[in-house]
C-alpha cells in the first residue's frame, strides 16, 4: 500500500486533487466535489489533533475494521460515511480544496514523527499505518471523482 508519507505518493495525491474542478462529478455516492474535499479533511484533522469529533474508543471497530484502513485491499464503492464526516451543506469548492492541500502538506511535514497520539476510535497506529491510511482514503475519494 502506498503511503502519503512518500514523496511520490504525496505528489500524486496533490496532482490528482489539482485535476478536480467545481464541475467534477462523482462516479458513485451522494457527495458533490465540494463536500468530498471537505470530507477528506476529517481524517487528517484527527491525525493532526486539530479537531475533536467526539469519537470514542470502539473495540468492534478495532477488531473488525482497523486493518482495512491501511491494507492493500481497495474499499468498495458506496461504503457508508461516518456521521461526523457527512454534510449536506454547500461547500466552497475552491476554499475546501485549498484547505485540503494545506492539511495534506502539513501532515507530510510530520512524516518523521514516531510518537503519534492514538486515534480516538481505533487506537494506536504506526507512522507507516497512518501514512497508508491517509493515502487510501484520499485515493478512494479521488477515484470516486475520476481524478
PDB file of C-alpha atoms in Angstrom, residues 16-137:
ATOM      1  CA  UNK A  16      -4.874  14.376  -8.620  1.00  0.00           C
ATOM      2  CA  UNK A  17      -6.530  16.998  -6.408  1.00  0.00           C
ATOM      3  CA  UNK A  18      -5.365  19.553  -8.966  1.00  0.00           C
ATOM      4  CA  UNK A  19      -7.409  17.719 -11.616  1.00  0.00           C
ATOM      5  CA  UNK A  20     -10.626  18.395  -9.725  1.00  0.00           C
ATOM      6  CA  UNK A  21     -12.839  21.315 -10.687  1.00  0.00           C
ATOM      7  CA  UNK A  22     -16.028  22.633  -9.193  1.00  0.00           C
ATOM      8  CA  UNK A  23     -17.782  20.777 -12.026  1.00  0.00           C
ATOM      9  CA  UNK A  24     -16.265  17.369 -11.222  1.00  0.00           C
ATOM     10  CA  UNK A  25     -18.963  14.767 -10.669  1.00  0.00           C
ATOM     11  CA  UNK A  26     -18.937  11.575  -8.650  1.00  0.00           C
ATOM     12  CA  UNK A  27     -18.945   8.145 -10.269  1.00  0.00           C
ATOM     13  CA  UNK A  28     -20.772   6.863  -7.164  1.00  0.00           C
ATOM     14  CA  UNK A  29     -22.110   8.168  -3.869  1.00  0.00           C
ATOM     15  CA  UNK A  30     -24.059  11.241  -2.812  1.00  0.00           C
ATOM     16  CA  UNK A  31     -21.355  13.845  -2.168  1.00  0.00           C
ATOM     17  CA  UNK A  32     -20.579  16.611  -4.602  1.00  0.00           C
ATOM     18  CA  UNK A  33     -16.963  17.612  -5.135  1.00  0.00           C
ATOM     19  CA  UNK A  34     -17.014  20.425  -2.558  1.00  0.00           C
ATOM     20  CA  UNK A  35     -18.445  18.111   0.071  1.00  0.00           C
ATOM     21  CA  UNK A  36     -15.875  15.448  -0.814  1.00  0.00           C
ATOM     22  CA  UNK A  37     -12.850  17.716  -0.364  1.00  0.00           C
ATOM     23  CA  UNK A  38     -14.357  18.921   2.931  1.00  0.00           C
ATOM     24  CA  UNK A  39     -14.938  15.285   3.973  1.00  0.00           C
ATOM     25  CA  UNK A  40     -11.340  14.304   3.172  1.00  0.00           C
ATOM     26  CA  UNK A  41     -10.067  16.840   5.693  1.00  0.00           C
ATOM     27  CA  UNK A  42     -11.613  14.960   8.633  1.00  0.00           C
ATOM     28  CA  UNK A  43      -9.148  12.063   8.957  1.00  0.00           C
ATOM     29  CA  UNK A  44      -6.232  14.482   8.532  1.00  0.00           C
ATOM     30  CA  UNK A  45      -7.663  16.722  11.261  1.00  0.00           C
ATOM     31  CA  UNK A  46      -7.909  13.699  13.557  1.00  0.00           C
ATOM     32  CA  UNK A  47      -4.348  12.632  12.846  1.00  0.00           C
ATOM     33  CA  UNK A  48      -3.023  16.161  13.421  1.00  0.00           C
ATOM     34  CA  UNK A  49      -5.217  16.573  16.526  1.00  0.00           C
ATOM     35  CA  UNK A  50      -6.792  19.702  15.051  1.00  0.00           C
ATOM     36  CA  UNK A  51     -10.417  18.756  15.685  1.00  0.00           C
ATOM     37  CA  UNK A  52     -12.228  16.686  18.258  1.00  0.00           C
ATOM     38  CA  UNK A  53     -15.169  14.984  16.601  1.00  0.00           C
ATOM     39  CA  UNK A  54     -16.361  13.393  19.827  1.00  0.00           C
ATOM     40  CA  UNK A  55     -15.196   9.910  18.803  1.00  0.00           C
ATOM     41  CA  UNK A  56     -14.980   7.270  21.492  1.00  0.00           C
ATOM     42  CA  UNK A  57     -12.942   4.051  21.657  1.00  0.00           C
ATOM     43  CA  UNK A  58     -14.693   1.303  19.734  1.00  0.00           C
ATOM     44  CA  UNK A  59     -13.428  -2.229  20.287  1.00  0.00           C
ATOM     45  CA  UNK A  60     -15.618  -3.622  17.468  1.00  0.00           C
ATOM     46  CA  UNK A  61     -14.056  -1.176  15.014  1.00  0.00           C
ATOM     47  CA  UNK A  62     -10.574  -2.082  16.276  1.00  0.00           C
ATOM     48  CA  UNK A  63     -11.181  -5.792  15.839  1.00  0.00           C
ATOM     49  CA  UNK A  64     -13.170  -5.861  12.614  1.00  0.00           C
ATOM     50  CA  UNK A  65     -12.336  -2.701  10.672  1.00  0.00           C
ATOM     51  CA  UNK A  66      -8.983  -1.229  11.741  1.00  0.00           C
ATOM     52  CA  UNK A  67      -6.760  -3.280   9.415  1.00  0.00           C
ATOM     53  CA  UNK A  68      -8.946  -2.428   6.416  1.00  0.00           C
ATOM     54  CA  UNK A  69      -7.996   1.215   6.910  1.00  0.00           C
ATOM     55  CA  UNK A  70      -4.419   0.625   5.775  1.00  0.00           C
ATOM     56  CA  UNK A  71      -4.230  -2.739   3.982  1.00  0.00           C
ATOM     57  CA  UNK A  72      -3.851  -3.211   0.201  1.00  0.00           C
ATOM     58  CA  UNK A  73      -7.490  -4.118  -0.451  1.00  0.00           C
ATOM     59  CA  UNK A  74      -9.420  -1.189  -2.002  1.00  0.00           C
ATOM     60  CA  UNK A  75     -12.560  -0.016  -0.287  1.00  0.00           C
ATOM     61  CA  UNK A  76     -15.753  -0.862  -2.107  1.00  0.00           C
ATOM     62  CA  UNK A  77     -17.791   1.859  -3.740  1.00  0.00           C
ATOM     63  CA  UNK A  78     -20.619   3.244  -1.656  1.00  0.00           C
ATOM     64  CA  UNK A  79     -19.264   2.421   1.804  1.00  0.00           C
ATOM     65  CA  UNK A  80     -21.271   4.258   4.463  1.00  0.00           C
ATOM     66  CA  UNK A  81     -19.724   7.523   5.630  1.00  0.00           C
ATOM     67  CA  UNK A  82     -19.197   8.190   9.323  1.00  0.00           C
ATOM     68  CA  UNK A  83     -21.830  10.662  10.519  1.00  0.00           C
ATOM     69  CA  UNK A  84     -19.296  13.233  11.686  1.00  0.00           C
ATOM     70  CA  UNK A  85     -17.791  13.338   8.188  1.00  0.00           C
ATOM     71  CA  UNK A  86     -21.115  13.799   6.376  1.00  0.00           C
ATOM     72  CA  UNK A  87     -22.518  17.094   5.261  1.00  0.00           C
ATOM     73  CA  UNK A  88     -25.398  18.191   3.122  1.00  0.00           C
ATOM     74  CA  UNK A  89     -24.310  21.830   3.321  1.00  0.00           C
ATOM     75  CA  UNK A  90     -22.984  23.608   0.263  1.00  0.00           C
ATOM     76  CA  UNK A  91     -19.214  23.918   0.442  1.00  0.00           C
ATOM     77  CA  UNK A  92     -16.996  26.446  -1.316  1.00  0.00           C
ATOM     78  CA  UNK A  93     -15.009  24.080  -3.538  1.00  0.00           C
ATOM     79  CA  UNK A  94     -12.004  26.373  -4.071  1.00  0.00           C
ATOM     80  CA  UNK A  95     -11.676  27.119  -0.349  1.00  0.00           C
ATOM     81  CA  UNK A  96     -12.121  23.483   0.723  1.00  0.00           C
ATOM     82  CA  UNK A  97      -9.673  22.294  -1.940  1.00  0.00           C
ATOM     83  CA  UNK A  98      -7.008  24.723  -0.705  1.00  0.00           C
ATOM     84  CA  UNK A  99      -7.628  23.714   2.926  1.00  0.00           C
ATOM     85  CA  UNK A 100      -7.299  20.036   1.986  1.00  0.00           C
ATOM     86  CA  UNK A 101      -3.995  20.647   0.197  1.00  0.00           C
ATOM     87  CA  UNK A 102      -2.707  22.601   3.203  1.00  0.00           C
ATOM     88  CA  UNK A 103      -3.685  19.786   5.590  1.00  0.00           C
ATOM     89  CA  UNK A 104      -2.018  17.202   3.360  1.00  0.00           C
ATOM     90  CA  UNK A 105       1.187  19.238   3.227  1.00  0.00           C
ATOM     91  CA  UNK A 106       1.116  19.751   6.997  1.00  0.00           C
ATOM     92  CA  UNK A 107       0.575  16.007   7.500  1.00  0.00           C
ATOM     93  CA  UNK A 108       3.520  15.184   5.258  1.00  0.00           C
ATOM     94  CA  UNK A 109       5.724  17.623   7.173  1.00  0.00           C
ATOM     95  CA  UNK A 110       5.338  15.241  10.139  1.00  0.00           C
ATOM     96  CA  UNK A 111       6.499  12.177   8.183  1.00  0.00           C
ATOM     97  CA  UNK A 112       9.379  11.533  10.586  1.00  0.00           C
ATOM     98  CA  UNK A 113       7.245  11.706  13.719  1.00  0.00           C
ATOM     99  CA  UNK A 114       7.257   8.438  15.661  1.00  0.00           C
ATOM    100  CA  UNK A 115       5.059   9.121  18.695  1.00  0.00           C
ATOM    101  CA  UNK A 116       1.599   9.639  17.243  1.00  0.00           C
ATOM    102  CA  UNK A 117      -1.349  10.104  19.570  1.00  0.00           C
ATOM    103  CA  UNK A 118      -3.884   7.283  19.483  1.00  0.00           C
ATOM    104  CA  UNK A 119      -6.836   7.609  17.134  1.00  0.00           C
ATOM    105  CA  UNK A 120      -9.858   8.272  19.371  1.00  0.00           C
ATOM    106  CA  UNK A 121     -11.876   5.331  17.966  1.00  0.00           C
ATOM    107  CA  UNK A 122      -9.293   2.887  16.600  1.00  0.00           C
ATOM    108  CA  UNK A 123      -6.372   3.293  18.983  1.00  0.00           C
ATOM    109  CA  UNK A 124      -2.714   3.439  18.029  1.00  0.00           C
ATOM    110  CA  UNK A 125      -1.338   3.357  14.507  1.00  0.00           C
ATOM    111  CA  UNK A 126       2.290   3.251  13.481  1.00  0.00           C
ATOM    112  CA  UNK A 127       3.583   6.086  11.321  1.00  0.00           C
ATOM    113  CA  UNK A 128       3.516   3.669   8.377  1.00  0.00           C
ATOM    114  CA  UNK A 129      -0.127   2.788   9.049  1.00  0.00           C
ATOM    115  CA  UNK A 130      -1.112   6.468   9.379  1.00  0.00           C
ATOM    116  CA  UNK A 131       0.529   7.253   6.039  1.00  0.00           C
ATOM    117  CA  UNK A 132      -1.089   4.281   4.330  1.00  0.00           C
ATOM    118  CA  UNK A 133      -4.496   5.030   5.807  1.00  0.00           C
ATOM    119  CA  UNK A 134      -4.421   8.658   4.684  1.00  0.00           C
ATOM    120  CA  UNK A 135      -3.313   7.669   1.180  1.00  0.00           C
ATOM    121  CA  UNK A 136      -6.013   5.009   0.920  1.00  0.00           C
ATOM    122  CA  UNK A 137      -8.787   7.390   1.988  1.00  0.00           C
TER     123      UNK A 137
END
